[in-house]
Amino acid sequence: MNRDNNRKRLLEESFDICIIGAGASGAGAALDAELRGYRVALIDRGDIAGETSSRSTKLIHGGVRYLEQAIKKLDLAQLKQVRHGLAERRTVVRNAPHLAHPLALLTPVFSWFEGMYMSVGLTLYAFFAGQDRFPKGRWLTKPEALDKMPTLTPRMHSAVLYYDGQFNDARYALALAHSADEAGAVVVNYLAVTGFERDGSQLKAALVQDQLTGESFAIRAKVFLNCTGPYADGIRLMANPNLDHRIRPSKGVHIVLPRETLQSDCAMLIPKTADGRVVFAIPFGDNVFVGTTDDDYSDLRHEPLLEPAEVDYLLDTLRPYLAKTPDKSQVQAGFGGIRPLIESSRANTKTLLRDHEVEYDAESGLLSLLGGKWTTYRLMAQDAIDRVGERLANPVKGSTETHYLVGGETYRFEDWQTLQQRFSLPTDVCQHLMQTYGDRAERVANLLTAHPDLRERITENQPYIKAEVIYQVRQEMAVTVRDVLARRWRLELSDWELTAQVTPLVADLMAAELGWSDQYRTKQVATYQALLSSFMMKAGLVSEPTVATGL
């Protein structure tokens, strides 16, 4: 993906569809539309998956909570959502096997009855999943559970094991956008919609401003599709000020702890909390992500941040399930996202369904894809592009169910050994490259042929190497240091202090590749390190900037 070339095409061409928002649903819709033969533009005011789509729990699932509520309340809408999710998780894993895989989850229980209740529920969960090649769960004895996760509390009676999927959300969205780009779509990040041109009341062009250069121009298209998630009402009202609000944003946060918290490759599901939520503790690389919360959120102008009360709540939620609860000083980072829940009469955000809707505004002609969740992104995109085909009077059947994403088609994890033989890279680096870039890993390593110094690690105890930064700039449209450290790598999610330490080196590599001035490079470093410092202080993890990291 080349931003300059794509941006030039936006100025010179007109499109069948302009998709606003390059998160899961927008990137998924762009790929779907391009594969149907439509001319597609995909834009985002920030980076690809720069908001909600990079801040999920990293699970691909039908929704255990939804199944329980569906059965208790005989709620067919929630049951339908579970079935959709379970059907789609197979496709999510199949189409990008380097980025998604099955994950074992343990649910500790404290009585025979509780274990039986959970076992019956998870048996139903497996039944609705059908023959999807995910391993089958079972009820574990206490010794079996402790063998799989030694840090569990000895007070438990037993544990129930089941399987869902895990994935790298930001890179999955990037793979969707990259795949759409390679199919012919014009993908450009950091373009903010500021208004619309009209033919009568109908939209005919989106007015956009380049967030990197300040330049403004128009993108002409026959149909505009709003895929901006929790920010959808902003675009809807820009197109038609008379519309009612439809989105009720909900904030969810995670804390990040050392992997030793669980000492396991299994995740943990905490099925009930004091306020009726479900919380997960999930291994991800060298860390454990614990979350999430679920609270109304109204300040859409600012990024949702981890706060001290949320840190305490998640640590307190862990306490009954572990032999030793981690201390607040062990929290290395955190992240927050905003769910795009569709407004309804339900009492609170915890009871709102996360199913989706494709809304058509006859006054302006705008289509908006509302609600939904990561697991069902492909169905959401398919429904939206079906509606686009109707508006274009050119319906074409979608084909994304069996379409491999960039990096996935010939991926085999064991090929890391071939990579090691050819390029003499350390084992952890080769495995990281395979799991991050899939069958494109060799393209990253090929950069070492002309520039052997690019084999150097960014930091001693992590597998990231300098060549990746160059590849991400050239092939993955990374244009800021945060694009690299937060999304193409996930370092910002796992360790704020370490991220601050490596920021200058990453900025140096990007500056050389992108031709940044010394002043611009210095600004990139200072701005990002200040942001990381604000995260730490807002979460109550430090009371003042940390000298050791240069913050």
C-alpha positions in Angstrom: 0.0 0.0 0.0 1.5 3.3 -1.1 -0.2 6.3 0.4 1.2 8.9 -2.1 0.1 6.9 -5.1 -3.3 6.1 -3.7 -3.9 9.7 -2.6 -3.1 10.8 -6.2 -5.8 8.3 -7.5 -8.4 9.8 -5.1 -7.8 13.2 -6.8 -8.0 11.8 -10.4 -10.7 9.1 -10.2 -14.3 8.8 -9.3 -15.7 5.7 -7.5 -18.7 3.5 -7.2 -18.4 3.6 -3.4 -16.4 5.6 -0.9 -16.2 3.9 2.5 -15.6 6.1 5.4 -13.8 4.4 8.3 -11.0 1.8 8.0 -11.7 -0.4 11.0 -12.9 -4.0 10.9 -16.2 -3.3 9.1 -14.9 -0.6 6.7 -11.8 -2.6 5.7 -13.9 -5.7 5.4 -16.5 -3.8 3.3 -13.7 -2.5 1.0 -12.4 -5.9 0.3 -15.9 -7.3 -0.3 -16.8 -4.5 -2.6 -13.6 -4.7 -4.6 -13.9 -8.4 -5.1 -17.4 -7.9 -6.5 -15.9 -5.6 -9.2 -17.0 -2.2 -7.8 -14.6 0.8 -7.8 -13.7 1.4 -4.2 -12.2 4.2 -2.1 -11.5 3.5 1.6 -10.5 6.4 3.9 -10.0 7.0 7.6 -9.3 10.1 9.6 -6.6 8.3 11.4 -4.7 5.1 10.9 -6.2 1.8 9.7 -7.9 0.3 12.8 -6.7 3.3 14.7 -9.6 3.3 17.1 -12.0 0.6 18.4 -10.9 -2.2 16.0 -7.4 -2.3 17.5 -8.6 -2.3 21.1 -10.7 -5.4 21.5 -10.2 -8.3 23.8 -8.5 -10.2 20.9 -11.2 -12.9 21.0 -13.2 -14.4 18.1 -16.3 -15.8 19.7 -20.0 -16.4 19.6 -20.5 -14.9 23.0 -20.9 -17.1 26.0 -22.8 -14.3 27.8 -25.2 -13.9 24.9 -25.9 -17.7 24.9 -26.7 -17.7 28.7 -29.0 -14.7 28.3 -30.7 -16.2 25.2 -31.5 -19.4 27.1 -32.6 -17.7 30.4 -34.8 -15.1 28.6 -35.8 -17.2 25.6 -34.3 -14.3 23.5 -34.0 -15.5 19.9 -32.2 -12.3 18.9 -29.3 -13.2 21.2 -29.3 -16.8 20.1 -29.1 -15.7 16.5 -26.1 -13.5 17.3 -24.4 -16.5 19.0 -24.9 -18.7 16.0 -23.6 -16.0 13.6 -20.5 -15.5 15.8 -19.7 -19.2 16.0 -20.2 -19.7 12.3 -17.9 -16.8 11.5 -15.1 -17.6 13.9 -14.2 -20.5 11.6 -13.9 -18.2 8.6 -11.8 -15.6 10.6 -9.2 -18.3 11.4 -9.2 -19.9 8.0 -8.7 -16.7 6.0 -5.7 -15.4 8.0 -4.2 -18.4 9.9 -1.1 -16.4 10.8 -3.1 -13.9 12.7 -5.9 -16.1 14.3 -6.0 -19.5 16.0 -8.1 -21.5 18.5 -7.6 -20.6 22.2 -8.3 -22.7 25.2 -10.2 -21.0 28.0 -10.6 -22.2 31.6 -13.6 -21.2 33.8 -12.8 -22.0 37.5 -15.9 -23.1 39.5 -16.4 -23.4 43.2 -19.0 -26.1 43.6 -20.2 -29.2 41.8 -23.5 -27.5 40.8 -21.7 -24.5 39.3 -19.4 -26.9 37.3 -22.4 -28.8 36.0 -24.2 -25.6 35.1 -21.2 -24.3 33.2 -20.6 -27.7 31.5 -24.2 -27.8 30.2 -23.9 -24.3 28.9 -20.6 -24.9 27.1 -21.9 -28.1 25.7 -24.7 -26.1 24.1 -22.1 -23.6 22.9 -20.2 -26.4 21.2 -23.4 -27.8 19.7 -24.2 -24.5 18.1 -20.7 -24.3 16.8 -21.2 -27.5 14.8 -18.3 -29.2 13.1 -15.9 -26.2 12.9 -12.6 -28.1 13.8 -12.2 -26.2 17.1 -11.2 -28.6 19.9 -14.0 -29.8 22.2 -14.2 -28.7 25.8 -14.6 -30.7 28.9 -15.0 -30.5 32.7 -11.6 -30.7 34.4 -10.8 -31.9 37.9 -9.0 -29.6 40.2 -5.6 -31.2 39.7 -6.2 -31.1 35.9 -7.0 -27.4 36.0 -4.0 -26.6 38.2 -1.8 -28.5 35.8 -3.0 -26.2 32.9 -3.0 -23.0 35.0 -0.8 -23.3 38.1 -1.7 -19.9 39.4 -5.4 -20.7 40.0 -6.8 -20.5 43.5 -6.7 -23.7 45.5 -10.1 -22.9 46.8 -11.8 -23.8 43.5 -13.7 -27.0 43.1 -12.8 -27.7 39.5 -12.8 -25.9 36.1 -14.6 -26.1 32.8 -12.4 -26.0 29.6 -13.7 -24.7 26.3 -12.3 -23.2 23.1 -12.8 -19.9 21.2 -10.5 -18.0 18.9 -7.8 -15.5 19.5 -6.4 -13.0 16.9 -4.3 -9.9 16.5 -7.1 -7.4 15.8 -5.0 -4.4 14.5 -3.0 -6.6 12.1 -6.2 -8.4 11.0 -7.8 -5.1 10.0 -4.6 -4.1 8.3 -4.6 -7.4 6.3 -8.2 -6.7 5.2 -7.2 -3.2 4.0 -4.0 -4.5 2.4 -5.9 -7.2 0.6 -8.5 -4.7 -0.6 -5.6 -2.5 -1.9 -4.0 -5.4 -3.8 -7.4 -6.2 -5.3 -7.6 -2.7 -6.6 -9.2 -0.5 -3.9 -7.7 2.9 -3.2 -6.8 2.9 0.5 -5.6 6.1 2.3 -5.3 6.8 6.0 -5.3 10.1 7.8 -8.0 11.7 5.6 -10.8 13.3 7.7 -14.2 13.9 6.2 -15.2 17.6 6.8 -18.4 17.8 4.8 -20.2 16.7 1.6 -21.0 18.1 -1.8 -24.5 17.5 -3.0 -26.7 17.1 -6.1 -29.9 18.5 -4.6 -30.0 16.7 -1.2 -28.1 13.6 -2.4 -24.4 13.2 -1.6 -22.1 13.3 -4.6 -18.6 14.0 -3.1 -17.0 13.8 0.3 -14.9 16.8 1.3 -11.7 15.6 3.1 -8.7 17.1 4.7 -5.3 15.4 4.7 -4.3 15.2 8.4 -0.6 15.1 7.4 -0.4 18.0 5.0 -3.5 20.1 5.7 -4.6 20.0 2.1 -8.3 19.6 1.3 -10.0 18.1 -1.7 -13.1 16.2 -2.8 -13.7 12.4 -3.4 -16.4 11.7 -5.9 -18.5 8.5 -5.6 -22.0 7.2 -6.4 -22.5 5.8 -2.9 -21.1 6.7 0.5 -20.9 4.0 3.2 -20.4 5.2 6.8 -18.3 2.6 8.8 -17.1 4.8 11.6 -18.3 2.6 14.5 -18.9 4.7 17.6 -18.4 7.8 15.6 -21.1 7.0 13.1 -23.5 9.6 14.3 -21.0 12.4 13.4 -21.0 11.3 9.8 -24.8 10.6 9.7 -25.6 14.1 11.0 -23.0 15.7 8.7 -25.0 14.1 5.8 -28.4 14.9 7.3 -28.7 17.1 10.4 -32.3 16.0 10.9 -31.4 12.4 11.8 -31.7 11.1 15.3 -28.7 9.7 17.2 -28.5 5.9 16.9 -25.2 5.0 18.7 -24.8 4.6 22.4 -21.0 4.5 23.0 -19.7 2.2 25.7 -16.2 2.3 27.1 -14.3 -0.9 27.7 -10.8 -1.0 29.1 -8.1 -3.7 29.7 -5.1 -3.8 32.0 -1.9 -5.5 31.0 0.0 -7.8 33.4 3.1 -10.1 33.1 2.5 -13.5 31.5 3.5 -15.0 34.9 0.1 -14.0 36.1 -1.4 -17.1 34.6 1.7 -19.1 33.8 -0.4 -20.7 31.0 -1.2 -20.8 27.3 -4.8 -21.0 28.3 -7.0 -17.9 29.0 -9.4 -17.6 31.8 -13.1 -16.6 31.7 -14.5 -15.1 34.8 -18.2 -15.7 34.3 -19.7 -13.4 36.9 -18.7 -10.2 38.5 -20.2 -8.0 41.2 -22.0 -5.9 38.5 -23.0 -8.7 36.1 -20.2 -8.5 33.6 -17.9 -11.1 32.0 -14.2 -10.6 32.3 -11.4 -12.4 30.5 -7.7 -12.9 31.4 -5.9 -13.7 28.1 -2.3 -14.5 27.3 -1.0 -12.4 24.4 2.7 -12.6 23.7 4.6 -11.9 26.9 1.6 -10.4 28.6 -1.9 -11.1 30.0 -4.7 -8.8 29.0 -7.5 -8.5 31.6 -10.8 -7.0 30.7 -13.2 -5.6 29.9 -15.3 -3.0 31.6 -18.6 -1.8 30.2 -19.7 1.8 30.9 -21.5 4.6 29.1 -19.0 7.0 27.4 -19.9 10.4 25.9 -16.6 12.2 25.3 -16.0 11.1 21.7 -13.5 13.9 21.1 -10.9 12.2 23.3 -9.3 8.8 23.4 -10.7 6.6 26.2 -8.0 6.1 28.8 -7.4 3.7 31.6 -8.3 5.2 35.0 -7.4 4.1 38.6 -10.8 2.9 39.5 -10.8 0.6 36.5 -7.4 -0.8 37.4 -8.7 -1.5 40.9 -11.9 -3.1 39.6 -10.1 -5.5 37.2 -7.6 -6.5 39.9 -10.4 -7.0 42.4 -12.2 -9.2 39.8 -9.2 -11.4 39.4 -8.7 -11.8 43.2 -11.1 -14.7 43.9 -9.7 -16.8 41.0 -5.9 -16.6 41.6 -3.8 -17.9 44.4 -2.0 -14.6 44.5 -3.5 -11.4 43.0 -1.1 -9.2 41.0 -0.2 -5.9 42.6 -1.0 -2.6 40.9 2.7 -2.0 40.5 2.7 -5.0 38.1 0.4 -3.3 35.6 2.5 -2.5 32.6 0.0 -0.8 30.4 -3.7 -0.7 29.5 -5.9 0.3 26.6 -9.5 1.4 26.1 -11.9 1.1 23.3 -15.5 2.3 22.5 -18.1 -0.2 21.5 -20.6 1.1 18.9 -23.8 -0.1 20.6 -27.1 0.6 18.8 -29.4 2.8 20.9 -32.5 1.1 22.2 -34.8 1.1 25.2 -32.7 -1.4 27.1 -31.6 -0.1 30.5 -27.8 -0.1 30.3 -24.9 -0.8 27.9 -24.3 -4.3 29.4 -27.8 -5.4 28.1 -27.5 -3.9 24.6 -27.1 -6.3 21.8 -24.1 -5.9 19.6 -25.8 -7.0 16.4 -25.6 -4.8 13.4 -27.9 -2.8 11.1 -27.4 -1.3 7.6 -29.3 2.0 7.7 -30.2 3.9 4.5 -31.0 7.6 4.7 -33.3 8.4 1.7 -32.8 12.2 2.2 -29.0 12.1 1.6 -28.4 8.7 0.2 -25.9 7.8 2.9 -25.6 4.2 4.0 -24.4 3.5 7.5 -23.2 0.2 9.0 -24.1 0.4 12.7 -23.3 -1.8 15.6 -21.8 -5.2 15.4 -18.6 -6.8 16.7 -15.3 -8.0 15.4 -16.2 -11.7 15.0 -19.0 -11.0 12.6 -17.2 -8.2 10.6 -17.5 -10.2 7.4 -21.2 -10.7 7.6 -21.6 -7.0 8.5 -19.6 -6.0 5.4 -21.5 -8.5 3.2 -24.8 -7.0 4.3 -23.6 -3.5 3.7 -22.2 -4.2 0.2 -25.4 -6.0 -0.7 -27.2 -2.7 0.0 -24.6 -0.8 -2.0 -25.2 -3.1 -5.0 -28.9 -2.3 -4.7 -28.2 1.4 -4.7 -25.9 1.0 -7.8 -28.5 -1.1 -9.5 -25.7 -3.7 -10.0 -26.1 -6.5 -7.5 -23.2 -8.9 -7.4 -22.7 -11.9 -5.0 -20.0 -11.6 -2.4 -17.0 -14.0 -2.2 -15.1 -13.2 1.0 -15.9 -16.4 2.8 -13.1 -18.3 1.2 -10.8 -15.4 0.3 -7.4 -15.6 2.0 -6.0 -12.3 3.3 -2.6 -11.0 2.7 -0.1 -13.3 4.3 -2.5 -16.2 4.8 -2.8 -18.2 1.5 0.4 -20.3 1.7 1.2 -19.8 5.4 2.7 -22.6 7.4 4.2 -21.7 10.8 6.9 -24.3 10.5 8.4 -22.3 7.6 10.1 -20.2 10.2 12.8 -22.8 10.0 13.4 -22.1 6.3 13.5 -18.4 7.1 16.2 -19.1 9.7 18.3 -21.2 7.4 18.2 -18.6 4.7 18.8 -15.5 6.8 20.5 -16.8 9.9 18.1 -14.9 12.2 17.4 -16.0 15.8 14.5 -18.5 16.4 12.3 -16.0 18.2 12.7 -13.4 15.4 11.8 -16.0 12.7 8.7 -17.2 14.6 7.6 -13.6 15.2 8.0 -12.7 11.5 5.9 -15.7 10.5 3.1 -15.0 12.9 3.1 -11.3 12.0 3.5 -11.3 8.3 2.5 -14.9 7.3 3.8 -15.9 3.9 5.1 -12.3 3.4 7.7 -12.8 6.2 10.4 -13.5 3.6 9.7 -10.1 2.0 10.7 -8.5 5.3 13.8 -10.7 5.6 14.8 -9.9 2.0 15.5 -6.4 3.1 18.6 -7.7 5.0 20.3 -8.7 1.7 21.0 -5.1 0.8 21.1 -3.8 4.3 22.5 -6.3 6.9 22.3 -3.7 9.7 18.5 -4.0 9.5 18.7 -7.4 11.3 19.4 -5.6 14.5 16.7 -5.8 17.2 14.8 -2.7 18.3 15.2 -3.7 21.9 17.1 -6.6 23.5 14.3 -8.8 24.9 11.8 -8.5 22.0 11.8 -10.1 18.6 11.2 -6.9 16.6 13.9 -6.0 14.1 14.7 -2.8 12.2 13.8 -4.3 8.8 10.2 -4.4 9.9 9.9 -0.7 10.3 11.1 -0.2 6.7 8.7 -2.9 5.4 5.8 -1.3 7.4 6.5 2.1 5.9 6.9 0.8 2.3 4.2 -1.9 2.3 1.8 -1.2 5.2 1.2 2.6 5.0 2.8 3.3 8.4 3.4 7.1 8.6 3.7 7.9 12.3 5.7 6.2 15.1 2.4 5.2 16.8 1.3 3.4 13.6 4.3 1.2 14.1 4.4 0.8 17.8 0.7 0.6 18.6 -0.7 -1.3 15.6 1.7 -2.9 13.2 3.5 -4.1 16.4 1.5 -4.2 19.6 4.2 -2.9 21.9 2.1 0.1 23.1 -0.5 -2.3 24.4 2.0 -4.4 26.4 4.5 -2.0 27.9 4.3 1.8 28.0 7.8 2.4 29.4 9.5 0.1 26.9 7.5 1.8 24.1 8.8 5.2 25.2 12.3 3.9 25.2 12.3 2.6 21.7 10.4 5.5 20.2 13.5 7.5 19.2 15.0 4.6 17.3 11.8 3.9 15.4 11.6 7.6 14.6 15.1 7.5 13.2 14.3 4.6 10.8 11.1 6.3 9.7 12.7 9.6 9.2 15.3 8.2 6.9 12.7 6.3 4.9 10.1 9.1 4.7 12.5 12.1 4.4 11.4 13.7 7.7 13.2 16.9 8.7 15.0 16.9 12.1 12.3 19.2 13.4 9.5 16.9 12.3 11.3 13.8 13.7 11.8 15.5 17.0 8.1 16.5 17.2 7.0 12.9 16.4 9.1 11.6 19.3 8.1 14.3 21.8 4.4 14.1 21.0 4.3 10.3 21.3 6.3 10.1 24.5 4.1 12.8 26.0 1.1 10.8 25.1 2.5 7.6 26.8 3.3 9.7 29.8 -0.3 10.9 30.0 -1.5 7.3 29.8 0.6 6.3 32.8 -0.4 9.3 34.9 -4.1 9.1 34.0 -4.1 5.4 35.1 -2.5 6.3 38.4 0.6 4.2 37.7 3.0 7.1 38.1 2.5 10.5 39.7 5.0 12.4 37.5 6.8 11.8 34.2 9.3 8.9 34.4 12.9 10.0 34.2 14.2 6.6 33.2 12.2 6.6 29.9 12.9 10.2 29.0 9.3 11.0 29.5 
